[in-house]
Coordinates of C-alpha atoms in Angstrom, one line a residue:
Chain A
X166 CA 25.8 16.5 -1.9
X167 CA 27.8 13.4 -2.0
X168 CA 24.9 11.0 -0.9
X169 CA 28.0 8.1 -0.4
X170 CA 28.7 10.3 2.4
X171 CA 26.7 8.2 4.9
X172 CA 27.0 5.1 3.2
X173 CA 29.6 3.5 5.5
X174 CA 28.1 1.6 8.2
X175 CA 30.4 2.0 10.4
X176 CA 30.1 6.1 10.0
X177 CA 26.6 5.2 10.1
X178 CA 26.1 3.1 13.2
X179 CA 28.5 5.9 15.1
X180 CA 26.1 9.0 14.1
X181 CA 22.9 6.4 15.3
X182 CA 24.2 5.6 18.6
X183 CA 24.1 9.6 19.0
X184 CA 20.9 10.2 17.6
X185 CA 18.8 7.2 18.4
X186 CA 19.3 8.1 22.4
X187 CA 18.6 11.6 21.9
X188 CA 15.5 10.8 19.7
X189 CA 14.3 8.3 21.7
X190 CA 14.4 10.3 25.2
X191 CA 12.5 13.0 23.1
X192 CA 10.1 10.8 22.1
X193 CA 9.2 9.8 25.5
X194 CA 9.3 12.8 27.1
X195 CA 6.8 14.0 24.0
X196 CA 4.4 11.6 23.9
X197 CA 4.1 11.5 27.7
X198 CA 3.7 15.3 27.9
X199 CA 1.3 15.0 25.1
X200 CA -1.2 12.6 27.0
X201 CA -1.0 14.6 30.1
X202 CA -1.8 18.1 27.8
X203 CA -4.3 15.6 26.1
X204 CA -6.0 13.6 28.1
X205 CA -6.0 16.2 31.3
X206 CA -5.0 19.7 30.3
X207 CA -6.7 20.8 27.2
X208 CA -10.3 21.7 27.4
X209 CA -12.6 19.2 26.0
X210 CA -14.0 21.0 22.5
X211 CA -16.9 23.0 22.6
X212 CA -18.5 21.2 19.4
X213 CA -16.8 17.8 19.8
X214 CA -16.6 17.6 23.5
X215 CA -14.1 14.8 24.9
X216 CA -14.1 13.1 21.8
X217 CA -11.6 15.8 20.5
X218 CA -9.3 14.0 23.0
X219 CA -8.8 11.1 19.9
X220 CA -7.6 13.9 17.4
X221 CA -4.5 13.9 19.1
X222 CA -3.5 10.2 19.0
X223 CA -5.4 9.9 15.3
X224 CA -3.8 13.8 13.6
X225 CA -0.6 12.6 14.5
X226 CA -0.8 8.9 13.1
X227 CA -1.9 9.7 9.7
X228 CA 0.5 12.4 9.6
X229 CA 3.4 10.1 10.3
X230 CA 1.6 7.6 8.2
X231 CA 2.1 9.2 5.0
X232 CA 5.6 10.4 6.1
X233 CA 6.9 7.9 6.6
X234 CA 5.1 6.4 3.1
X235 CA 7.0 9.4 1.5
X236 CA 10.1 8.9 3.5
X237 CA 10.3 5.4 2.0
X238 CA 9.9 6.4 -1.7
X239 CA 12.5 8.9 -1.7
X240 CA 15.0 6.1 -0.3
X241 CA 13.7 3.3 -2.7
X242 CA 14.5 6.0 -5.2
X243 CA 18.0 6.4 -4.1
X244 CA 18.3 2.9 -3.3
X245 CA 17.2 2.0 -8.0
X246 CA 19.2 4.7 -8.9
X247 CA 22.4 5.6 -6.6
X248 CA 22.1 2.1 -5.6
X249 CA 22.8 3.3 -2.0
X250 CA 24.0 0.4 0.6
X251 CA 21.8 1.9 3.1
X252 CA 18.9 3.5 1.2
X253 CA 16.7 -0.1 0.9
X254 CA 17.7 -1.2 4.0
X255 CA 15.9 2.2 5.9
X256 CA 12.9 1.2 3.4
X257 CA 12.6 -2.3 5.5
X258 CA 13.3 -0.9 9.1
X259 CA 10.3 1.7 8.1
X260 CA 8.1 -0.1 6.6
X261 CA 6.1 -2.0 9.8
X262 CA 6.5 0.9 11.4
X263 CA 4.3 2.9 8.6
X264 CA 2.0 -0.3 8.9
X265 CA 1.6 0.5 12.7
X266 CA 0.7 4.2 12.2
X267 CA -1.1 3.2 9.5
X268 CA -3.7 0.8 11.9
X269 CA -3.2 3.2 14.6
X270 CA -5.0 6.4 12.2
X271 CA -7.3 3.9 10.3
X272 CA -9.0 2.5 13.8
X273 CA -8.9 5.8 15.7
X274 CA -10.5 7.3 13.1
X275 CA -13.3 4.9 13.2
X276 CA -13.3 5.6 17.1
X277 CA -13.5 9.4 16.2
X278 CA -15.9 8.6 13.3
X279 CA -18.7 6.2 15.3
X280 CA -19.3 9.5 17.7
X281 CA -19.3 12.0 15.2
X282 CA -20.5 10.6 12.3
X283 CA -22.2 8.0 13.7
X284 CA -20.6 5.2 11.4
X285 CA -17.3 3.2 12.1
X286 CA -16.3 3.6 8.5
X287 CA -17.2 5.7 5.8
X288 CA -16.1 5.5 1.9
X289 CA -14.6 8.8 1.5
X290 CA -11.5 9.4 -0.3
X291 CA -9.4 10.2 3.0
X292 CA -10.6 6.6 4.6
X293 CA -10.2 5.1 1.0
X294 CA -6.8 6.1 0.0
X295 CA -5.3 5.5 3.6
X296 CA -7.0 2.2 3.8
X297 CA -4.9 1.4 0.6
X298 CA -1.9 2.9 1.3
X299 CA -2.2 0.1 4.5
X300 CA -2.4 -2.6 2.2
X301 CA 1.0 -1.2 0.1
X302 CA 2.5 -1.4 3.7
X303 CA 1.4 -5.3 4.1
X304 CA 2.4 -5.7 0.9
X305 CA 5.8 -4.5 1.0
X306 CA 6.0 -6.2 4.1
X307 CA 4.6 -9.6 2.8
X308 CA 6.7 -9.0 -0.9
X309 CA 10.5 -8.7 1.2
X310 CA 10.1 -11.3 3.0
X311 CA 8.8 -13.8 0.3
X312 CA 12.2 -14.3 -0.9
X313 CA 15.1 -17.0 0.4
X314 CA 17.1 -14.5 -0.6
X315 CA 17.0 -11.5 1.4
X316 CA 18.1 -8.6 -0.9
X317 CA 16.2 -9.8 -3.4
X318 CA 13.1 -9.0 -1.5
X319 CA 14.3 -5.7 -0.8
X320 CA 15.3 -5.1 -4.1
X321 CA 11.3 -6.0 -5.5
X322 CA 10.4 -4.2 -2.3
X323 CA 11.7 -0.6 -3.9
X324 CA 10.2 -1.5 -7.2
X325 CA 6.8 -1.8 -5.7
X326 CA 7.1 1.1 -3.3
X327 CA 8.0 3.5 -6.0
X328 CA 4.6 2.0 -7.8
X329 CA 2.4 2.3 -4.9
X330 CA 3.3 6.5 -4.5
X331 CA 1.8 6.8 -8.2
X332 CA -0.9 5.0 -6.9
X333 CA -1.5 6.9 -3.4
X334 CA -2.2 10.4 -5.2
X335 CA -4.3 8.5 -7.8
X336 CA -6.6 6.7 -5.7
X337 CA -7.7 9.4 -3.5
X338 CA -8.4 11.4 -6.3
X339 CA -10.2 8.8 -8.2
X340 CA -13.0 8.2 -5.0
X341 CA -13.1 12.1 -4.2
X342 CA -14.5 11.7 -8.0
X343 CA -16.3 9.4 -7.2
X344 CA -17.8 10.9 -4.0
X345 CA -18.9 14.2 -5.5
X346 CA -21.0 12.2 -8.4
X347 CA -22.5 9.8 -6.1
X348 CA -22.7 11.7 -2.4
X349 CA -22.8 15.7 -3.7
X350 CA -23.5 16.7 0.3
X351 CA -20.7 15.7 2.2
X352 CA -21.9 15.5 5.5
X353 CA -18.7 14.3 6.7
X354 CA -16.9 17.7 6.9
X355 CA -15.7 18.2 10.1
X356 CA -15.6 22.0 9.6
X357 CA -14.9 22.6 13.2
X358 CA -13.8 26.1 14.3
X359 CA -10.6 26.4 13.7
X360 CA -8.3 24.8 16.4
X361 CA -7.6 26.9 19.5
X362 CA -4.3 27.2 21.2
X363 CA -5.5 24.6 24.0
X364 CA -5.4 22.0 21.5
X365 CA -2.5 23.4 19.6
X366 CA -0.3 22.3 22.3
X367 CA -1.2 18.7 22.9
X368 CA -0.7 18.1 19.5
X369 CA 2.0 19.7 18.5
X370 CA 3.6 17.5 21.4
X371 CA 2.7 14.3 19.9
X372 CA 3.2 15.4 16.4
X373 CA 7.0 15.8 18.0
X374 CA 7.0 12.8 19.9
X375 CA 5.7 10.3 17.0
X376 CA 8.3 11.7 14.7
X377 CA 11.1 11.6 17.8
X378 CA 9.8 7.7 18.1
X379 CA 10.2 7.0 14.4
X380 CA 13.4 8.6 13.9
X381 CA 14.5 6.2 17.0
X382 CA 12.9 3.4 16.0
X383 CA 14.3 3.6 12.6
X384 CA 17.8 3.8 14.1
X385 CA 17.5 1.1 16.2
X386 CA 16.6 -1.4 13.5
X387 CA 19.0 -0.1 11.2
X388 CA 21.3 -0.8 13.7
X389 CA 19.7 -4.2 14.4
X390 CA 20.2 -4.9 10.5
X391 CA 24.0 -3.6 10.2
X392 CA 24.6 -5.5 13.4
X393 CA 23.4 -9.0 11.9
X394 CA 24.5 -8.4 8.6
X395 CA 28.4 -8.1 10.3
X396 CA 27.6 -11.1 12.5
X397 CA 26.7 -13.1 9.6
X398 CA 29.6 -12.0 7.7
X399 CA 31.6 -12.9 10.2
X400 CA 30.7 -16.6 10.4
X401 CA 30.7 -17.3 7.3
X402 CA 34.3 -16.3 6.9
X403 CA 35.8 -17.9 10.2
X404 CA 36.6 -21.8 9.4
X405 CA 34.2 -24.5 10.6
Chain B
X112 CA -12.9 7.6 43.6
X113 CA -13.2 11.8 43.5
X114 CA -15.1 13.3 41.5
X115 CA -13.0 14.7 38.9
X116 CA -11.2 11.5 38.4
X117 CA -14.6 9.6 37.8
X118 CA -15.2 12.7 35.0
X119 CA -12.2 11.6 33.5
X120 CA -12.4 7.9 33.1
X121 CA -15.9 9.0 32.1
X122 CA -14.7 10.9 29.3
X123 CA -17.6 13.3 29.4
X124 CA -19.9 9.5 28.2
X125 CA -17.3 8.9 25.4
X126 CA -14.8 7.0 27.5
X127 CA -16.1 3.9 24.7
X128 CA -14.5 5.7 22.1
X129 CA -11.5 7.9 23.6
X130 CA -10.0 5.1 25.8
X131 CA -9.8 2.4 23.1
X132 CA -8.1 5.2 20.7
X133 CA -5.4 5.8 23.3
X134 CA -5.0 2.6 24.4
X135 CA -4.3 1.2 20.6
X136 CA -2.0 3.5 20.7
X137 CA 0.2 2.6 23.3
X138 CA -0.6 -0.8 22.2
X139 CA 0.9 -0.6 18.6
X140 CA 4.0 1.9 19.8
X141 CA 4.6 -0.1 22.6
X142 CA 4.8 -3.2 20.6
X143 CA 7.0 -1.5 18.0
X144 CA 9.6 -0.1 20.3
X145 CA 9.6 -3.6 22.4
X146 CA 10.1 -5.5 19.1
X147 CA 12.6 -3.2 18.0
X148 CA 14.7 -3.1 21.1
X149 CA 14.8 -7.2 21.7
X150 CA 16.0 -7.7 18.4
X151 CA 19.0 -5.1 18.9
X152 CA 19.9 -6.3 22.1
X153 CA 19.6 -10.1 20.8
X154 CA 22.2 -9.1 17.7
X155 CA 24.6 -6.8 20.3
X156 CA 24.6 -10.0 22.3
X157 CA 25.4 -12.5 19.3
X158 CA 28.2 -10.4 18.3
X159 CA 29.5 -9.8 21.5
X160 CA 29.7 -13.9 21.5
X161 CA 30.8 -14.1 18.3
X162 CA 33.8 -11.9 19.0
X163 CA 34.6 -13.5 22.4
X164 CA 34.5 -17.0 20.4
Chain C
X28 CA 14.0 -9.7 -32.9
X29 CA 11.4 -7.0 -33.5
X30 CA 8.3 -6.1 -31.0
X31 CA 6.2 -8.3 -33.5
X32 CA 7.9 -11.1 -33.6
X33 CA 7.8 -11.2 -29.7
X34 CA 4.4 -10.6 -29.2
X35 CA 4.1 -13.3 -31.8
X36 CA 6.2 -15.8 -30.3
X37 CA 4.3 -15.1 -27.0
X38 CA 1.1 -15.9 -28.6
X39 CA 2.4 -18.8 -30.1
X40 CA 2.8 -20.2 -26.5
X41 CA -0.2 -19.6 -25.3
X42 CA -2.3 -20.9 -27.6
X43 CA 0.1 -24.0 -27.2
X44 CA -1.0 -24.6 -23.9
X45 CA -4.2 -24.2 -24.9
X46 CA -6.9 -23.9 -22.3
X47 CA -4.8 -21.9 -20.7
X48 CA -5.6 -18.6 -22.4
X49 CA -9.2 -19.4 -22.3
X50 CA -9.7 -19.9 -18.4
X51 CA -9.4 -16.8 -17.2
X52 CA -12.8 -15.5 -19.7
X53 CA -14.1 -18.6 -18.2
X54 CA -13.6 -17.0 -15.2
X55 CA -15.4 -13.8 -15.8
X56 CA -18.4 -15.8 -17.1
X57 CA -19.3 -18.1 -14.3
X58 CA -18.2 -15.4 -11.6
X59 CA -20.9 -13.0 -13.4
X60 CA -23.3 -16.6 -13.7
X61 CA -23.5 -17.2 -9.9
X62 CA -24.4 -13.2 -9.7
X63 CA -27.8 -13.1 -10.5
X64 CA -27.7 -17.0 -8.6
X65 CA -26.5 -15.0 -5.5
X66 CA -28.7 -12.0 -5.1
X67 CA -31.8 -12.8 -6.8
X68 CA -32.8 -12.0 -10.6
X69 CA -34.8 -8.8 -10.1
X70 CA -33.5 -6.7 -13.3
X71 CA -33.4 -3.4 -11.5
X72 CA -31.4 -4.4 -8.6
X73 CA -28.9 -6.4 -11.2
X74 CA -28.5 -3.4 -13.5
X75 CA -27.7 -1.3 -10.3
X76 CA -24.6 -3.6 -9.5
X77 CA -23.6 -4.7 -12.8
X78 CA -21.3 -1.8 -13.6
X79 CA -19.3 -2.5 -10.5
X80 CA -19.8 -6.4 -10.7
X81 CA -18.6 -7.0 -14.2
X82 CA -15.0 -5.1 -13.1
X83 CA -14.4 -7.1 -9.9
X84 CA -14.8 -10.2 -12.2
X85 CA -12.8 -8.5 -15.2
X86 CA -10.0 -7.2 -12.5
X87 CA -10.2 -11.1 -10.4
X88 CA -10.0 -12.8 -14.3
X89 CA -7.0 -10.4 -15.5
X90 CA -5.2 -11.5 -11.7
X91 CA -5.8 -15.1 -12.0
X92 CA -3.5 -15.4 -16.0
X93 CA -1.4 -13.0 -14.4
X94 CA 1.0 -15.5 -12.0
X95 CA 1.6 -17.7 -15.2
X96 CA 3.0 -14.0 -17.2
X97 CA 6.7 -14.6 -15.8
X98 CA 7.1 -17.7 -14.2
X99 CA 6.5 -20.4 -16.7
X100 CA 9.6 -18.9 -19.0
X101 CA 11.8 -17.9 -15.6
X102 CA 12.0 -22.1 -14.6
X103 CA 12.6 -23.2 -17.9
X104 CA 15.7 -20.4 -18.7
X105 CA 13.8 -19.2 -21.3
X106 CA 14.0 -15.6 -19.7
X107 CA 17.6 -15.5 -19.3
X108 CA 18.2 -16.2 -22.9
X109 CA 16.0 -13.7 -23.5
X110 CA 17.8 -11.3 -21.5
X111 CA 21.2 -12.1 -23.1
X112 CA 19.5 -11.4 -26.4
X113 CA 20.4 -7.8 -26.3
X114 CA 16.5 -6.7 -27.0
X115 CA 15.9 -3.9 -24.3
X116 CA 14.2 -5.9 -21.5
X117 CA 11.1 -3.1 -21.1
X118 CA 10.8 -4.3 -24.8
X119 CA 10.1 -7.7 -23.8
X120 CA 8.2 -6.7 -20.7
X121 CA 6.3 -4.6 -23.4
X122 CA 5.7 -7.6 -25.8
X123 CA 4.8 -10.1 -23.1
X124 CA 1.9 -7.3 -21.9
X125 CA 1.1 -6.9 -25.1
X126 CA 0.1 -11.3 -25.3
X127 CA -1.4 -11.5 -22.3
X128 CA -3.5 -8.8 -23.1
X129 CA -4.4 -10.2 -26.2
X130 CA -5.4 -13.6 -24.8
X131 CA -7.5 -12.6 -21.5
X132 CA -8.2 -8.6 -22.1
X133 CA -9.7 -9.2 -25.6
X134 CA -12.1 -11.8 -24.5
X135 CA -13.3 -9.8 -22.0
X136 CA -13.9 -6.9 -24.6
X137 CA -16.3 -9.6 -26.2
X138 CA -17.8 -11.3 -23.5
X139 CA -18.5 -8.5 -21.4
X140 CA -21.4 -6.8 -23.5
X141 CA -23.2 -10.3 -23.5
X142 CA -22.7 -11.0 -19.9
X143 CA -23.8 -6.9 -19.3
X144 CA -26.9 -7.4 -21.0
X145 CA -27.7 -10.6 -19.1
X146 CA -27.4 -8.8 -15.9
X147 CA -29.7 -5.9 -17.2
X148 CA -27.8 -3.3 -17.7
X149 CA -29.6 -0.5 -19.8
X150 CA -28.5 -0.7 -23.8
X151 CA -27.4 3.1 -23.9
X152 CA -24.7 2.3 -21.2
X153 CA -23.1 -0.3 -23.9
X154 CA -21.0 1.8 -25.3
X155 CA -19.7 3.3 -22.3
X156 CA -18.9 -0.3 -20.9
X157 CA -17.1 -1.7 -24.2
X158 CA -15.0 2.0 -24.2
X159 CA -14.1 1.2 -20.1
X160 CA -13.1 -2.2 -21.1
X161 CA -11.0 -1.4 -24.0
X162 CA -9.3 1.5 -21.9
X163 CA -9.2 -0.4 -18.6
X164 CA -8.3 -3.9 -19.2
X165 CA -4.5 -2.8 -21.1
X166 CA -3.6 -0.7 -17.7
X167 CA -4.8 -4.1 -15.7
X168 CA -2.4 -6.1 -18.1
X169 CA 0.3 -3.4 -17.8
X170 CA 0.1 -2.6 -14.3
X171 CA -0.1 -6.4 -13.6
X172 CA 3.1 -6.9 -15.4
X173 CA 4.8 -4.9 -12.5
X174 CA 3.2 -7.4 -10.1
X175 CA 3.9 -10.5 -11.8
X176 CA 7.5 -9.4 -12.2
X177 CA 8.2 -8.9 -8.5
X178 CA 7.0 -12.3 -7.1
X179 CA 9.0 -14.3 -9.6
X180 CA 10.8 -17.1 -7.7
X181 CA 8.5 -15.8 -4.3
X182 CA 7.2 -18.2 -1.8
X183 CA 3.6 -18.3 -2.5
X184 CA 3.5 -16.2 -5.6
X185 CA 0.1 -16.7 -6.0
X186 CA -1.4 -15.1 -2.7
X187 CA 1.0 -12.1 -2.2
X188 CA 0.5 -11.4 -6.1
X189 CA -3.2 -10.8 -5.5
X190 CA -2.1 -8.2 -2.3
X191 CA 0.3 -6.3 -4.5
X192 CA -1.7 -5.8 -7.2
X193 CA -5.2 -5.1 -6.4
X194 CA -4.5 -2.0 -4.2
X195 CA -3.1 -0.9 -7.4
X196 CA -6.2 -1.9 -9.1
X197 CA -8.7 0.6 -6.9
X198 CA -8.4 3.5 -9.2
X199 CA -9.2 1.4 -12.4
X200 CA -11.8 0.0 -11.0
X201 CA -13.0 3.1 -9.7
X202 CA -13.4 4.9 -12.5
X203 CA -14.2 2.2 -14.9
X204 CA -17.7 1.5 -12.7
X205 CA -17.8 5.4 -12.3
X206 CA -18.3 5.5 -16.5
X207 CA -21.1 2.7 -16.9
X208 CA -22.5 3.8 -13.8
X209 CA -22.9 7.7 -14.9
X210 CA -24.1 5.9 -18.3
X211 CA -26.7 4.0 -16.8
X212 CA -28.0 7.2 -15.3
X213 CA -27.8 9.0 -18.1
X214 CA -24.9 11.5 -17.0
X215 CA -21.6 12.0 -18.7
X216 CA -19.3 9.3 -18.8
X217 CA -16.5 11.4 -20.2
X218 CA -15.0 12.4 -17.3
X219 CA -14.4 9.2 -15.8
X220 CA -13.5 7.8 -19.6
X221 CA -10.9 10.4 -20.0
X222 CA -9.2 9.7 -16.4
X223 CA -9.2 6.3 -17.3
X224 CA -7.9 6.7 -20.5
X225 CA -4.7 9.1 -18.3
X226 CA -4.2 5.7 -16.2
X227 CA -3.4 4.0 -19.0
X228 CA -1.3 6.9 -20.3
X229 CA 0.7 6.6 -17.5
X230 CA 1.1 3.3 -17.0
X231 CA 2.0 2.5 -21.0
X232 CA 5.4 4.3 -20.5
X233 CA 6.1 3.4 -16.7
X234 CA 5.0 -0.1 -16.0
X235 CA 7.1 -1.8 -18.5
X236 CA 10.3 0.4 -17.4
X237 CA 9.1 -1.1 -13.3
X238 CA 8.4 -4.7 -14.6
X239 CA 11.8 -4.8 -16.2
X240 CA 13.8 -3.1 -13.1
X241 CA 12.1 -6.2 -11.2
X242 CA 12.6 -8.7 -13.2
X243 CA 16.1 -7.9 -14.0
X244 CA 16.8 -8.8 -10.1
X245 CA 14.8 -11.6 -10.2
X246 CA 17.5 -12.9 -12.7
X247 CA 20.4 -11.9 -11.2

């Protein structure tokens, strides 16, 4: 596949302002179906009771956190070594939204986790590992931006999001290690049955919608990015 | 306020912990999509200048 | 130049500033000092956190020499001669690791069985501790050199140095603690040793080939 295919701007911004409406429409429509399923629809679980209700805001997120993570690897690949025009910038229009999902699963888990486990927080290698993988998002964030000159924060950006996916794997391995010496009986199973169609439904919808809402919101700051990027172009070569 | 309306703001006695989960939700999207849809309409508009100038 | 003669040349440079190479074990000592200071000097509750305490100190120690890896040579051109030498620049990367790990990793390797025994921990666990410093503190160095490379010429190296890098740090630290700690207990600190050791497998090869991708843009 010739990656250079999508590498014009122009070709891109054309194939955005198609998909980023569509996208965008789908998310909402999702998302809003998805609470009404949720929150009013679906039966609350017979284990769980209501508190199932945050599985569908929280499954979703850490999905689309790690994504998204993934998502920004591959590109920051392409970026190093096809040194694609486009490839870093999609790594900087992802990146706070990766953050966001990040926060979003890392604090409704702890609203799932204070009911059923009866602590906010635990230190498993699930909480651990996401936890971290937040903290590569800040980073990344904090890293592209520390530079007067933009590309060369992008540029470090990819070098330290290709470092942080060795380190995603590695850490979650290295606490469930260090769990199973330290905590053999993990009480923290949730070991539910397995999930019923009811639920199936409200979270397939916002599984849909999340991914609907990143793939728009992506667009849109792409878009955002090209847009400026011309725009600064252009002043800088008109006189005075 | 009905009945059935009270159950669901109740949330069954877990409203403390389903609400807030939701609400940070529409919260952190919400301010994502705002974010990202000022700062497209601000550079549509500053080109649009840009090429009437 | 050869790989020697860099990591020579390096050395020579630190131990011309001096103090500089020492500070950071300075570090590590009064961190582990205001321990005991802190939380009170019963042994058995010392010995219980030691393991863990004496890596946050090595890991903070290792992050406080690393902002001074790059920068020093980048402002003074140094760097770019360097670059224009024709020596493979994950070479360099390689032989700058290689320094700093002689001048703040090594002193840990001797300070950290003295400071260990002050804070109680049992004598059979030694061994394990000297072995977790001698495998861990190289991958710190190396995957350090990754950090240190991307926030040359940053705003405010310093700070966002310490976020990229000690996410990166967890699994290190986790199974560096994880091998005295099984020691002190009396399991098998093999385990942990081994997937220590595979960090530093992995990061020998890859970090330098990272550290020079960065800090060939940071020249550019």
């Amino acid at each position: 596949m010739n990656l250079h295919r999508f590498a014009n701007p122009a070709r891109f911004l054309r194939i955005a302002r198609v998909v980023a409406p569509v996208a965008g429409w789908i998310a909402f429509a999702a998302l809003l179906a998805g609470a009404a399923f949720g929150l009013v629809l679906s039966p609350p679980d017979y284990q769980q009771s209501e508190t199932v209700r945050i599985m569908y805001v929280h499954v979703p997120s850490a999905w689309l956190a790690l994504q998204t993570y993934v998502a920004m690897a591959i590109a920051a690949a392409v970026a190093l070594v096809w040194k694609h025009p486009l490839a870093d910038l999609f790594v900087k229009a992802a990146a706070p939204v990766g953050a966001g999902f990040t926060l979003l699963c890392l604090v409704s888990g702890s609203f799932w986790g204070r009911p059923t486990w009866g602590a906010w927080w635990v230190w498993d290698a699930r909480l651990t590992s996401m936890l971290v993988l937040f903290f590569l998002y800040v980073g990344y964030i904090a890293l592209s931006g520390a530079f007067d000159d933009e590309e060369r924060g992008r540029r470090a950006g990819t070098v330290l999001v290709l470092t942080g996916i060795v380190d995603v794997p590695i850490v979650k391995f290295s606490v469930e290690w260090w769990n199973t010496l330290h905590q053999p009986a993990s009480v923290f199973r949730l070991g539910g049955p397995t999930i019923a169609a009811e639920m199936l439904w409200p979270l397939g919808l916002m599984v849909v919608g999340f991914t609907a809402f990143f793939v728009w919101i992506v667009c849109v700051r792409l878009e955002t990015e090209l847009l400026t990027r011309k725009l600064r172009a252009r002043l800088e070569n008109s006189p005075g | 306020m009905t009945e059935r309306a009270r159950d669901f703001f109740e949330m069954g006695g877990y409203a403390l912990y389903v609400w807030p989960a939701w609400g940070l939700a529409l919260v952190i999207l919400g301010a994502l999509a705002l974010a990202a849809h000022r700062a497209r309409q601000a550079a549509r508009q500053a080109l649009a200048e840009s090429e009437r100038a | 130049m050869s790989f020697v003669a860099l990591v020579r040349r390096d050395l020579r440079l630190a131990l011309r500033q001096g103090t500089d190479a020492f500070v950071s074990l300075l570090f590590f000592v009064l961190v582990l000092v205001l321990v005991p200071l802190a939380i009170g000097p019963e042994p058995q509750l010392l010995a219980r956190v030691a393991p863990g305490l004496i890596w946050i100190a090595a890991l903070l120690s290792v992050l406080l020499s690393l902002e001074r890896m790059f920068q020093s040579e980048y402002e003074d051109g140094s760097l770019d001669q360097l670059a224009l030498s024709g020596i493979p620049f994950a070479l360099i990367v390689a032989a700058k690791v290689a320094a700093q790990w002689l001048t703040t990793g090594l002193p840990l390797l001797l300070a950290g069985p003295v400071l260990a025994a002050m804070l109680a921990l049992p004598s059979h666990a030694q061994g394990v501790l000297l072995a977790s410093l001698a495998l861990g503190t190289p991958t710190l160095s190396l995957v350090g050199a990754i950090g240190a490379a991307l926030v040359v010429g940053a705003r405010r190296g310093g700070v966002l140095l310490a976020l990229l890098v000690l996410p990166l740090y967890v699994p290190v630290l986790i199974f560096a603690a994880g091998a005295i700690d099984a020691a002190a207990a009396g399991l098998p600190a093999r385990p942990h040793l081994l997937l220590l050791g595979g960090c530093l497998a992995l990061s020998l090869p890859l970090a330098p080939l990272a550290a020079a991708a960065a800090l060939k843009d940071a020249l550019r």
